[in-house]
mmCIF file of C-alpha atoms in Angstrom:
data_model
loop_
_atom_site.group_PDB
_atom_site.id
_atom_site.type_symbol
_atom_site.label_atom_id
_atom_site.label_comp_id
_atom_site.label_asym_id
_atom_site.label_seq_id
_atom_site.Cartn_x
_atom_site.Cartn_y
_atom_site.Cartn_z
ATOM 1 C CA GLY D 1 10.259 7.044 -19.811
ATOM 2 C CA GLY D 2 13.659 6.247 -18.877
ATOM 3 C CA GLY D 3 13.318 7.717 -15.510
ATOM 4 C CA GLY D 4 10.114 5.801 -14.614
ATOM 5 C CA GLY D 5 11.510 2.639 -15.835
ATOM 6 C CA GLY D 6 14.708 3.046 -14.134
ATOM 7 C CA GLY D 7 12.838 3.541 -10.979
ATOM 8 C CA GLY D 8 10.461 0.928 -11.231
ATOM 9 C CA GLY D 9 13.285 -1.570 -11.121
ATOM 10 C CA ALA D 10 14.439 -0.139 -7.938
ATOM 11 C CA ARG D 11 11.553 -1.320 -5.938
ATOM 12 C CA THR D 12 13.373 -5.049 -6.388
ATOM 13 C CA ALA D 13 16.543 -3.337 -5.894
ATOM 14 C CA VAL D 14 16.587 -3.573 -2.369
ATOM 15 C CA ALA D 15 19.476 -5.817 -0.774
ATOM 16 C CA SER D 16 18.170 -5.976 2.660
ATOM 17 C CA VAL D 17 15.284 -4.333 3.965
ATOM 18 C CA ALA D 18 15.385 -2.805 7.524
ATOM 19 C CA GLU D 19 12.947 -3.956 10.067
ATOM 20 C CA GLY D 20 12.602 -1.207 12.572
ATOM 21 C CA LYS D 21 15.194 1.228 13.495
ATOM 22 C CA GLU D 22 17.596 -1.167 14.604
ATOM 23 C CA GLY D 23 17.711 -2.931 11.111
ATOM 24 C CA GLU D 24 20.530 -2.833 8.535
ATOM 25 C CA ALA D 25 20.417 -0.279 6.090
ATOM 26 C CA ARG D 26 19.098 -0.852 2.722
ATOM 27 C CA GLU D 27 21.516 -0.879 -0.392
ATOM 28 C CA MET D 28 20.835 -0.252 -3.980
ATOM 29 C CA GLU D 29 21.327 -2.328 -7.068
ATOM 30 C CA GLU D 30 24.642 -0.896 -8.735
ATOM 31 C CA TRP D 31 22.850 0.034 -12.031
ATOM 32 C CA VAL D 32 20.216 2.011 -10.196
ATOM 33 C CA TYR D 33 22.837 4.045 -8.032
ATOM 34 C CA SER D 34 25.046 4.407 -11.068
ATOM 35 C CA PHE D 35 22.203 5.761 -13.254
ATOM 36 C CA ASN D 36 21.073 8.256 -10.714
ATOM 37 C CA LYS D 37 24.713 9.422 -10.019
ATOM 38 C CA VAL D 38 25.156 10.032 -14.007
ATOM 39 C CA VAL D 39 21.797 12.054 -14.055
ATOM 40 C CA ILE D 40 22.666 14.447 -10.878
ATOM 41 C CA ASP D 41 26.352 14.605 -11.908
ATOM 42 C CA THR D 42 25.640 15.670 -15.362
ATOM 43 C CA VAL D 43 22.848 18.385 -14.255
ATOM 44 C CA TYR D 44 25.638 19.355 -11.762
ATOM 45 C CA GLN D 45 28.305 19.672 -14.315
ATOM 46 C CA ILE D 46 25.935 21.541 -16.632
ATOM 47 C CA ILE D 47 25.461 24.451 -13.802
ATOM 48 C CA CYS D 48 29.063 24.240 -13.061
ATOM 49 C CA PHE D 49 30.207 24.830 -16.790
ATOM 50 C CA LEU D 50 27.382 27.693 -17.235
ATOM 51 C CA TYR D 51 28.135 29.353 -13.886
ATOM 52 C CA PRO D 52 31.661 28.903 -12.689
ATOM 53 C CA VAL D 53 32.447 30.450 -9.237
ATOM 54 C CA THR D 54 34.609 33.736 -9.666
ATOM 55 C CA GLY D 55 34.004 35.223 -6.304
ATOM 56 C CA GLY D 56 31.790 38.082 -7.972
ATOM 57 C CA GLU D 57 28.130 38.782 -8.390
ATOM 58 C CA ARG D 58 27.630 35.945 -10.889
ATOM 59 C CA ASP D 59 28.104 33.454 -7.897
ATOM 60 C CA PHE D 60 24.612 34.350 -6.647
ATOM 61 C CA ALA D 61 23.267 33.347 -10.131
ATOM 62 C CA ARG D 62 24.909 29.971 -9.762
ATOM 63 C CA PHE D 63 22.976 29.396 -6.478
ATOM 64 C CA TYR D 64 20.006 30.803 -7.761
ATOM 65 C CA VAL D 65 19.934 28.155 -10.410
ATOM 66 C CA LEU D 66 20.991 25.359 -7.977
ATOM 67 C CA GLU D 67 18.393 26.133 -5.375
ATOM 68 C CA THR D 68 15.549 26.440 -8.226
ATOM 69 C CA VAL D 69 16.277 23.141 -9.508
ATOM 70 C CA ALA D 70 17.130 21.370 -5.700
ATOM 71 C CA ARG D 71 13.860 22.333 -4.363
ATOM 72 C CA VAL D 72 11.891 20.625 -7.489
ATOM 73 C CA PRO D 73 11.862 17.107 -5.848
ATOM 74 C CA TYR D 74 10.023 18.055 -2.751
ATOM 75 C CA PHE D 75 7.122 19.306 -5.041
ATOM 76 C CA ALA D 76 7.257 16.139 -6.893
ATOM 77 C CA TYR D 77 7.084 13.877 -3.971
ATOM 78 C CA LEU D 78 4.162 15.888 -2.572
ATOM 79 C CA SER D 79 2.429 15.735 -5.952
ATOM 80 C CA VAL D 80 2.561 12.016 -5.899
ATOM 81 C CA MET D 81 1.438 11.753 -2.244
ATOM 82 C CA HIS D 82 -1.331 14.297 -2.714
ATOM 83 C CA LEU D 83 -2.832 11.856 -5.720
ATOM 84 C CA ARG D 84 -2.517 8.749 -3.678
ATOM 85 C CA GLU D 85 -4.335 10.476 -0.748
ATOM 86 C CA THR D 86 -6.956 11.306 -3.255
ATOM 87 C CA PHE D 87 -7.273 7.635 -4.575
ATOM 88 C CA GLY D 88 -7.721 6.628 -0.681
ATOM 89 C CA GLU D 89 -4.296 6.339 0.897
ATOM 90 C CA ARG D 90 -4.252 6.783 4.452
ATOM 91 C CA SER D 91 -1.537 6.340 7.022
ATOM 92 C CA PRO D 92 -0.047 8.526 9.598
ATOM 93 C CA THR D 93 3.507 7.871 8.019
ATOM 94 C CA LEU D 94 2.298 9.483 4.750
ATOM 95 C CA SER D 95 0.874 12.605 6.579
ATOM 96 C CA GLU D 96 4.231 13.171 8.461
ATOM 97 C CA ARG D 97 6.207 12.833 5.536
ATOM 98 C CA MET D 98 3.991 15.426 3.442
ATOM 99 C CA ARG D 99 4.380 17.752 6.393
ATOM 100 C CA THR D 100 8.373 17.213 6.277
ATOM 101 C CA HIS D 101 8.570 17.396 2.453
ATOM 102 C CA TYR D 102 6.537 20.678 2.538
ATOM 103 C CA ALA D 103 8.988 22.146 5.357
ATOM 104 C CA GLU D 104 11.894 21.261 3.165
ATOM 105 C CA ALA D 105 10.286 22.771 0.465
ATOM 106 C CA ASP D 106 9.781 25.932 2.270
ATOM 107 C CA ASN D 107 13.270 25.853 3.303
ATOM 108 C CA GLU D 108 14.590 25.528 -0.219
ATOM 109 C CA LEU D 109 12.078 28.419 -1.298
ATOM 110 C CA HIS D 110 13.550 30.564 1.346
ATOM 111 C CA HIS D 111 17.135 29.702 0.167
ATOM 112 C CA LEU D 112 15.980 30.878 -3.200
ATOM 113 C CA LEU D 113 14.410 34.059 -1.950
ATOM 114 C CA ILE D 114 17.855 34.786 -0.340
ATOM 115 C CA MET D 115 19.722 34.427 -3.586
ATOM 116 C CA GLU D 116 17.165 36.636 -5.273
ATOM 117 C CA SER D 117 17.655 39.305 -2.692
ATOM 118 C CA LEU D 118 21.285 39.039 -3.705
ATOM 119 C CA GLY D 119 20.472 39.598 -7.272
ATOM 120 C CA GLY D 120 20.801 36.148 -8.502
ATOM 121 C CA ASN D 121 17.743 36.217 -10.757
ATOM 122 C CA SER D 122 18.335 39.567 -12.278
ATOM 123 C CA SER D 123 18.956 37.946 -15.615
ATOM 124 C CA VAL D 124 16.070 36.628 -17.733
ATOM 125 C CA ILE D 125 18.653 34.055 -19.218
ATOM 126 C CA ASP D 126 19.441 32.859 -15.876
ATOM 127 C CA ARG D 127 15.755 32.615 -15.068
ATOM 128 C CA THR D 128 14.932 30.647 -18.228
ATOM 129 C CA VAL D 129 17.778 28.249 -17.550
ATOM 130 C CA ALA D 130 16.670 27.641 -14.039
ATOM 131 C CA GLN D 131 12.930 27.252 -14.814
ATOM 132 C CA SER D 132 13.423 25.143 -17.745
ATOM 133 C CA MET D 133 15.963 22.549 -15.974
ATOM 134 C CA ALA D 134 13.396 22.838 -13.004
ATOM 135 C CA PHE D 135 10.260 21.868 -15.021
ATOM 136 C CA GLY D 136 11.859 18.962 -16.746
ATOM 137 C CA TYR D 137 13.424 17.781 -13.635
ATOM 138 C CA TYR D 138 10.147 17.943 -11.697
ATOM 139 C CA TRP D 139 8.142 15.688 -14.093
ATOM 140 C CA TYR D 140 11.320 13.455 -14.293
ATOM 141 C CA VAL D 141 11.111 12.920 -10.501
ATOM 142 C CA VAL D 142 7.162 12.413 -10.515
ATOM 143 C CA GLY D 143 7.724 9.493 -12.843
ATOM 144 C CA VAL D 144 10.589 8.015 -10.620
ATOM 145 C CA TYR D 145 8.835 8.534 -7.328
ATOM 146 C CA SER D 146 5.678 7.004 -8.806
ATOM 147 C CA PHE D 147 7.551 3.692 -9.515
ATOM 148 C CA SER D 148 10.194 3.920 -6.544
ATOM 149 C CA GLU D 149 10.291 6.063 -3.699
ATOM 150 C CA GLN D 150 13.971 4.869 -2.704
ATOM 151 C CA ALA D 151 15.157 5.743 -6.201
ATOM 152 C CA ALA D 152 13.553 9.226 -6.164
ATOM 153 C CA TYR D 153 14.783 9.929 -2.494
ATOM 154 C CA HIS D 154 18.425 8.609 -3.552
ATOM 155 C CA LEU D 155 18.568 11.342 -6.376
ATOM 156 C CA SER D 156 18.014 14.040 -3.744
ATOM 157 C CA GLU D 157 20.497 12.515 -1.593
ATOM 158 C CA LEU D 158 22.944 13.007 -4.187
ATOM 159 C CA ILE D 159 21.841 16.455 -4.983
ATOM 160 C CA GLU D 160 21.842 17.524 -1.309
ATOM 161 C CA ASP D 161 25.281 16.120 -0.875
ATOM 162 C CA HIS D 162 26.581 18.245 -3.848
ATOM 163 C CA ALA D 163 24.807 21.378 -2.312
ATOM 164 C CA TYR D 164 26.372 20.893 0.796
ATOM 165 C CA ASN D 165 30.106 20.653 -0.613
ATOM 166 C CA THR D 166 29.444 23.429 -3.117
ATOM 167 C CA TYR D 167 28.387 25.852 -0.233
ATOM 168 C CA ASN D 168 31.209 24.527 2.143
ATOM 169 C CA LYS D 169 33.703 25.408 -0.317
ATOM 170 C CA TYR D 170 32.422 28.714 -1.166
ATOM 171 C CA LEU D 171 32.435 29.494 2.336
ATOM 172 C CA ALA D 172 36.093 28.150 2.774
ATOM 173 C CA ASP D 173 37.138 30.031 -0.411
ATOM 174 C CA HIS D 174 35.295 33.345 0.085
ATOM 175 C CA ALA D 175 34.901 33.946 3.723
ATOM 176 C CA ASP D 176 36.341 37.476 3.817
ATOM 177 C CA ARG D 177 34.091 38.744 1.166
ATOM 178 C CA LEU D 178 31.037 37.169 2.582
ATOM 179 C CA LYS D 179 31.753 38.436 6.214
ATOM 180 C CA SER D 180 31.829 42.135 4.696
ATOM 181 C CA LEU D 181 28.381 41.618 3.499
ATOM 182 C CA PRO D 182 25.253 42.318 5.427
ATOM 183 C CA VAL D 183 22.391 39.894 6.051
ATOM 184 C CA PRO D 184 19.406 40.051 3.753
ATOM 185 C CA GLU D 185 16.185 40.972 5.337
ATOM 186 C CA VAL D 186 14.700 37.554 4.120
ATOM 187 C CA ALA D 187 17.281 35.614 5.952
ATOM 188 C CA ILE D 188 16.488 37.572 9.155
ATOM 189 C CA LYS D 189 12.863 37.210 8.772
ATOM 190 C CA TYR D 190 13.178 33.178 7.931
ATOM 191 C CA TYR D 191 15.730 32.270 10.578
ATOM 192 C CA ILE D 192 15.025 34.616 13.459
ATOM 193 C CA ARG D 193 11.629 36.310 13.455
ATOM 194 C CA ASP D 194 9.447 33.607 11.696
ATOM 195 C CA ASN D 195 7.623 30.659 13.865
ATOM 196 C CA PRO D 196 10.096 28.007 13.826
ATOM 197 C CA TYR D 197 7.722 25.446 13.503
ATOM 198 C CA LEU D 198 8.535 24.660 9.881
ATOM 199 C CA PHE D 199 12.068 25.147 10.460
ATOM 200 C CA ASP D 200 11.892 22.441 13.169
ATOM 201 C CA GLN D 201 9.976 20.093 10.884
ATOM 202 C CA PHE D 202 12.545 19.592 8.412
ATOM 203 C CA CYS D 203 15.074 18.826 11.095
ATOM 204 C CA THR D 204 14.195 15.070 11.263
ATOM 205 C CA VAL D 205 17.601 13.470 12.201
ATOM 206 C CA LYS D 206 18.159 14.539 15.900
ATOM 207 C CA GLU D 207 21.157 14.551 18.043
ATOM 208 C CA LYS D 208 20.474 13.209 21.354
ATOM 209 C CA ASP D 209 21.565 15.528 24.460
ATOM 210 C CA GLU D 210 23.551 12.952 26.524
ATOM 211 C CA THR D 211 22.526 14.808 29.749
ATOM 212 C CA THR D 212 18.823 14.985 29.573
ATOM 213 C CA GLY D 213 18.123 12.679 26.689
ATOM 214 C CA ALA D 214 16.245 15.631 24.917
ATOM 215 C CA PHE D 215 16.834 16.403 21.316
ATOM 216 C CA SER D 216 18.825 19.476 20.564
ATOM 217 C CA ALA D 217 17.518 22.120 18.099
ATOM 218 C CA ARG D 218 19.712 24.439 15.819
ATOM 219 C CA ARG D 219 19.121 28.079 16.410
ATOM 220 C CA PRO D 220 20.724 30.404 13.643
ATOM 221 C CA GLN D 221 22.882 33.345 14.620
ATOM 222 C CA LEU D 222 23.542 35.944 11.809
ATOM 223 C CA GLU D 223 25.661 38.721 11.674
ATOM 224 C CA THR D 224 26.987 38.790 8.154
ATOM 225 C CA LEU D 225 26.172 36.963 4.876
ATOM 226 C CA TYR D 226 28.981 34.510 5.868
ATOM 227 C CA ASP D 227 26.418 33.232 8.473
ATOM 228 C CA VAL D 228 23.798 32.954 6.282
ATOM 229 C CA PHE D 229 25.536 30.967 3.867
ATOM 230 C CA VAL D 230 26.889 28.605 6.966
ATOM 231 C CA ASN D 231 22.808 28.072 7.803
ATOM 232 C CA VAL D 232 22.070 27.472 4.060
ATOM 233 C CA ARG D 233 24.928 24.975 3.909
ATOM 234 C CA ASP D 234 23.720 23.217 7.244
ATOM 235 C CA ASP D 235 20.289 23.212 6.090
ATOM 236 C CA GLU D 236 21.391 21.341 2.947
ATOM 237 C CA LYS D 237 23.105 18.874 5.323
ATOM 238 C CA GLU D 238 19.823 18.141 7.211
ATOM 239 C CA HIS D 239 17.908 17.361 4.109
ATOM 240 C CA TRP D 240 20.821 14.891 3.280
ATOM 241 C CA LYS D 241 20.400 13.114 6.547
ATOM 242 C CA THR D 242 16.729 13.016 6.318
ATOM 243 C CA LEU D 243 17.008 11.294 2.628
ATOM 244 C CA CYS D 244 19.748 8.847 3.608
ATOM 245 C CA ASN D 245 17.424 7.657 6.335
ATOM 246 C CA LEU D 246 14.434 7.344 3.863
ATOM 247 C CA VAL D 247 16.473 5.465 1.200
ATOM 248 C CA GLN D 248 18.010 3.235 3.594
ATOM 249 C CA TYR D 249 15.461 2.688 6.449
ATOM 250 C CA ASP D 250 12.159 3.907 4.695
ATOM 251 C CA ASP D 251 11.955 6.094 8.022
ATOM 252 C CA MET D 252 12.911 9.733 8.407
ATOM 253 C CA GLN D 253 14.461 8.976 12.085
ATOM 254 C CA GLY D 254 15.950 5.562 10.932
ATOM 255 C CA VAL D 255 19.105 6.453 12.585
ATOM 256 C CA GLU D 256 20.347 9.272 14.933
ATOM 257 C CA ASN D 257 22.492 12.256 13.651
ATOM 258 C CA GLY D 258 25.949 10.491 14.193
ATOM 259 C CA LEU D 259 25.209 7.370 12.604
ATOM 260 C CA VAL D 260 23.840 8.678 9.004
ATOM 261 C CA GLN D 261 25.897 7.676 6.159
ATOM 262 C CA GLY D 262 25.683 7.864 2.322
ATOM 263 C CA THR D 263 23.601 5.218 0.540
ATOM 264 C CA ARG D 264 25.793 2.090 -0.636
ATOM 265 C CA ILE D 265 25.873 -0.323 -3.412
ATOM 266 C CA ALA D 266 24.554 -3.711 -2.624
ATOM 267 C CA GLU D 267 27.535 -5.827 -2.077
ATOM 268 C CA GLY D 268 25.873 -8.867 -4.148
ATOM 269 C CA ALA D 269 25.260 -6.415 -7.109
ATOM 270 C CA LYS D 270 29.255 -5.378 -6.947
ATOM 271 C CA ALA D 271 30.308 -8.965 -6.791
ATOM 272 C CA THR D 272 28.071 -9.852 -9.742
ATOM 273 C CA SER D 273 28.866 -6.932 -12.019
#
C-alpha cells in the first residue's frame, strides 16, 4: 500500500519534463528519491548482513540472492505493460520497452544461472531467503510502476548502481582467486555461442564511433571466471544507464553513453525542505 501511494505522488514529482532528446533531465521530489533510497539501501544492507563477503564459496550465495532480487523489477514492468496492452494500449514505444525489459530479464537470468552453476543456490535456506525477498519485492514494484513509472525505474536505477559497485569491489579484492577459476559453461553459451540479439537488445545506451558514426557493440572475451564477473559487472552498468535515461528522459536513448548521470533531487524540493 505504502509503495503504491509513494509512487502515485511521483507522477507529479517531476521538476522539468524533457521535451525530446535535447531536453533537460527530469529530477525527482526529495521525498520520493529519499524513500526509494531507504527501501533499496535497507534491502541491500540485509543482504550484506546475511552474506558478508569472505573470499570463499559463500560469496556466490550472496550474488545468487542479489541476482534473484535484482531481476524481479523487469518482470514487474512487463506484467503491468501486458495488462495495459490487454486493455487496449498500443504504441511503438510500449512494444520497444517490453522487448528491452525482456532482454534485461533474460540477461539477469543468465547472471543467476552463472551463480547457480558456482553453487550459489546449494542451500535451501539461501533459496528461501532469495525467493521470499523476490516475491515481496515483485508485488511492491508492480504497485509502484502502476502509479509512477519514473519512481519504479528509479528503484532499479539504485539497485543496479549497488550491483555494479558490489561486483567492481569484488573484482578488485579477489582478482587472483577469480583468475584461477574456469569459465562456467552457461557463461560461454550466453556470452559467446548464443545469438546476440537479446544481448544487444538491452544495450540501449550507445557510444558513437567517432570515425563512422556507427554504434559500437560490446563483445565479451572469456578466459577465466574473472572475465565472467567483469562482464556481469558491465551488464549491470548497461542496465543502470538505460534506467537513468528512462527516469530522466522517459526515453531509453535519452542521452548517449558518455553523458549519462545518476538521477538528481529537484532543486526546488531541496530549497523548500
